[in-house]
mmCIF file of C-alpha atoms in Angstrom:
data_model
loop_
_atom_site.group_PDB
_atom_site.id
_atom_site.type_symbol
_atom_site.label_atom_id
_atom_site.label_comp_id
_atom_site.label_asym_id
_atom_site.label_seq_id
_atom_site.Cartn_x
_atom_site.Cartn_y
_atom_site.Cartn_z
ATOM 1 C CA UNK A 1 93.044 54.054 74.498
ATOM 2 C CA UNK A 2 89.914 53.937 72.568
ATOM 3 C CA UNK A 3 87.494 55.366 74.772
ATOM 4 C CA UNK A 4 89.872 58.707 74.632
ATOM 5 C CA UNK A 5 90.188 58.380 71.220
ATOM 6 C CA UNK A 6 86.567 58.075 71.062
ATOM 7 C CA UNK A 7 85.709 60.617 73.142
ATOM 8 C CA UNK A 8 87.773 63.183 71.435
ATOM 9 C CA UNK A 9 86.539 62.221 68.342
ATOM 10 C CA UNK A 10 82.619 62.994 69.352
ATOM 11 C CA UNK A 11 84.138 65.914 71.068
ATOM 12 C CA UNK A 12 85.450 67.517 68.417
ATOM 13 C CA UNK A 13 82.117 66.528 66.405
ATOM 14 C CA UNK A 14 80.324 68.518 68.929
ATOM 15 C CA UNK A 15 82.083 71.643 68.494
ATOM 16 C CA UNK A 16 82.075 71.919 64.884
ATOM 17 C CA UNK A 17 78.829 71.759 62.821
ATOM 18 C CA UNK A 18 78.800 68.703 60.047
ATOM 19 C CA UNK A 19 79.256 71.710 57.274
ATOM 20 C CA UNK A 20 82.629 73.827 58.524
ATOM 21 C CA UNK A 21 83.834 70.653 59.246
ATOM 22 C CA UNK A 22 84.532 69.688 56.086
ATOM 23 C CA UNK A 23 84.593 73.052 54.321
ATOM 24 C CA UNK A 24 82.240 75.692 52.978
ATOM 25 C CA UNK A 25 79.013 74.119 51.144
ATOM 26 C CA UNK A 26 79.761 76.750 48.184
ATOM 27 C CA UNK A 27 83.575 78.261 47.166
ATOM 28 C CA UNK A 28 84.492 81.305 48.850
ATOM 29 C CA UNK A 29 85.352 83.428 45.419
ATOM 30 C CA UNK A 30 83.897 83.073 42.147
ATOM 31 C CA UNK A 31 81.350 80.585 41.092
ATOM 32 C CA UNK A 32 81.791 76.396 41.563
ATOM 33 C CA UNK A 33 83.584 75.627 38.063
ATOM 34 C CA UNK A 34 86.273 77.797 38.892
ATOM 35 C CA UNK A 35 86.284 81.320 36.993
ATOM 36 C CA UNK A 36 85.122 84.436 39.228
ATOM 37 C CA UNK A 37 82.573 86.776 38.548
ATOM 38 C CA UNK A 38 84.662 89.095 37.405
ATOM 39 C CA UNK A 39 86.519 86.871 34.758
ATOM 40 C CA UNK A 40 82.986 86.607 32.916
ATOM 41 C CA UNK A 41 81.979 90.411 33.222
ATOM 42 C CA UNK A 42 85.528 91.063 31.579
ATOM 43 C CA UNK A 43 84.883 89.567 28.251
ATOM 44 C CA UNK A 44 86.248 86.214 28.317
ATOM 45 C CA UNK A 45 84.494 83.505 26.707
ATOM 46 C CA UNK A 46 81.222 82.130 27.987
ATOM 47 C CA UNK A 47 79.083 79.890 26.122
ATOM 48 C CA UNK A 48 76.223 82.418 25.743
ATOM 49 C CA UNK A 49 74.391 83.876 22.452
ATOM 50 C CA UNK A 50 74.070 87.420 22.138
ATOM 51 C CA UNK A 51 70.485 88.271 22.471
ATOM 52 C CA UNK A 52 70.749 89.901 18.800
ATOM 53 C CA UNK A 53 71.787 86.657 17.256
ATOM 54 C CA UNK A 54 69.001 85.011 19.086
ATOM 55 C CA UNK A 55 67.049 87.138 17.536
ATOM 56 C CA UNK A 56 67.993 86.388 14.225
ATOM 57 C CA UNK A 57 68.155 82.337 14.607
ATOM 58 C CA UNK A 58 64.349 82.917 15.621
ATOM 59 C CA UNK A 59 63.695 85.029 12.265
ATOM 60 C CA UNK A 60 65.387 82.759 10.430
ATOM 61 C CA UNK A 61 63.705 80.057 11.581
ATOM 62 C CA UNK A 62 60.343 81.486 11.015
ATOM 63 C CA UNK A 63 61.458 82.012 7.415
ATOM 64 C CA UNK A 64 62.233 78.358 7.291
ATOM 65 C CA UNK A 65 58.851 77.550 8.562
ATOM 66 C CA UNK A 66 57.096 79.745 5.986
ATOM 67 C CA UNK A 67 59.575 77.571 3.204
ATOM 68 C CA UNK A 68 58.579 74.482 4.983
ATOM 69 C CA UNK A 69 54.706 74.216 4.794
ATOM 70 C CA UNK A 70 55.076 75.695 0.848
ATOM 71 C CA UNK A 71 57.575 72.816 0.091
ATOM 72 C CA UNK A 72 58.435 73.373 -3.442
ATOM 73 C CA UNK A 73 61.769 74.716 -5.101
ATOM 74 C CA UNK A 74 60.500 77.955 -6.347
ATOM 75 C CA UNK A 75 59.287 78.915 -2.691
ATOM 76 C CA UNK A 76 62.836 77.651 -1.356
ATOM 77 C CA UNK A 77 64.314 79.756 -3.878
ATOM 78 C CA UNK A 78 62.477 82.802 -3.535
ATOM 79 C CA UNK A 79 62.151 82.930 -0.090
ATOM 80 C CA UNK A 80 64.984 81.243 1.833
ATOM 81 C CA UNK A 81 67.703 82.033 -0.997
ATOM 82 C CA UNK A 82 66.865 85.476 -0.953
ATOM 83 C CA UNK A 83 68.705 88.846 -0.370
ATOM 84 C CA UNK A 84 67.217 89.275 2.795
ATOM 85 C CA UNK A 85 67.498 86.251 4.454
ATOM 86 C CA UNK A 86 71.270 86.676 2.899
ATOM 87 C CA UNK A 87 71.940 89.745 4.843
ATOM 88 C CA UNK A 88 70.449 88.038 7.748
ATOM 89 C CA UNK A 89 72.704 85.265 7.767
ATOM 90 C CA UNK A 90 76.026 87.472 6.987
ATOM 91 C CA UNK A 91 74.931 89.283 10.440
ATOM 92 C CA UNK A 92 75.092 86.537 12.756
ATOM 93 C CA UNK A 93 77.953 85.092 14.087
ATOM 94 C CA UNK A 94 80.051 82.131 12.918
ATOM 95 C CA UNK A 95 78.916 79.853 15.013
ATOM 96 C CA UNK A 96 75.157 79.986 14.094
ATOM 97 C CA UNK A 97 76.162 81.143 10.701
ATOM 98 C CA UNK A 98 77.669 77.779 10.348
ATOM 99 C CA UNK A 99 74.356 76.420 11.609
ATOM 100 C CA UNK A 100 71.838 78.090 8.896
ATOM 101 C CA UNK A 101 73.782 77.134 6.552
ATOM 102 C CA UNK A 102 74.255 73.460 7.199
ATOM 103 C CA UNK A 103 70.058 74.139 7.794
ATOM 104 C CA UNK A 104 70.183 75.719 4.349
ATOM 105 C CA UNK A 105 72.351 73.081 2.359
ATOM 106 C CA UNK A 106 70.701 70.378 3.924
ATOM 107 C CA UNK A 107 66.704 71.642 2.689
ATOM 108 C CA UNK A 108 68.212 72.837 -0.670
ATOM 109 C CA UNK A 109 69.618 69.011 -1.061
ATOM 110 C CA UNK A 110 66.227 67.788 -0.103
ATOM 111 C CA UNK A 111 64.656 69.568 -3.045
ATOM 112 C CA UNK A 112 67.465 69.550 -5.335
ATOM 113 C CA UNK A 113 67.836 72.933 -5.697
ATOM 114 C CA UNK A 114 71.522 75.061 -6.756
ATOM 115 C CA UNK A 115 72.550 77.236 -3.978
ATOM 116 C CA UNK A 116 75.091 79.919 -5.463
ATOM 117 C CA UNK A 117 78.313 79.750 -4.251
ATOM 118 C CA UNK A 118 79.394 82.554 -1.447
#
């Protein structure tokens, strides 16, 4: 009995490859974590940053650079507590709006410097 069982056994390993034996190597629709193509294209979440907010995180950082190598309140003031950098901040999105401005409070504490409230 266990030669034939044997013997089927490498039989049927001879007529099927290792791979469709035991299933595709990728999934058939969509991608491996389980929402399609088409799910993404639609406008459902994805963990992406718009390229515009990208953008704008790399400006802002700059600023904070040009802040950082001055290193005194008065420069933090004038440069990264200005209207500009205000307007550039209102622009983003929440999530890397929250971001500056932990950046911001955290740099103002640093120098002990007032940020205004809003």
């Amino acid at each position: 009995m266990k030669i034939i069982s044997s013997f089927a056994f490498a039989l049927f390993l001879a007529s099927t490859t290792t791979t469709e034996a035991f299933g595709p190597a990728s999934p058939l629709n969509g991608n491996a974590f389980g929402a399609s193509s088409q799910a993404t294209r639609s406008g459902d979440m994805t963990m992406r940053i718009g390229k515009v907010d990208l953008a704008r995180k790399q400006r802002f950082n700059d600023v904070k650079k040009e802040a950082g190598k001055l290193s005194s309140k008065e420069a933090f003031q004038e440069i990264v507590l200005s209207p500009a950098v205000d307007t550039l901040i209102q622009k983003t999105n929440w999530k890397l709006r929250k971001a500056i401005t932990r950046k911001v409070r955290a740099q103002a504490t640093k120098l002990d410097v007032e940020i205004p409230a809003g």
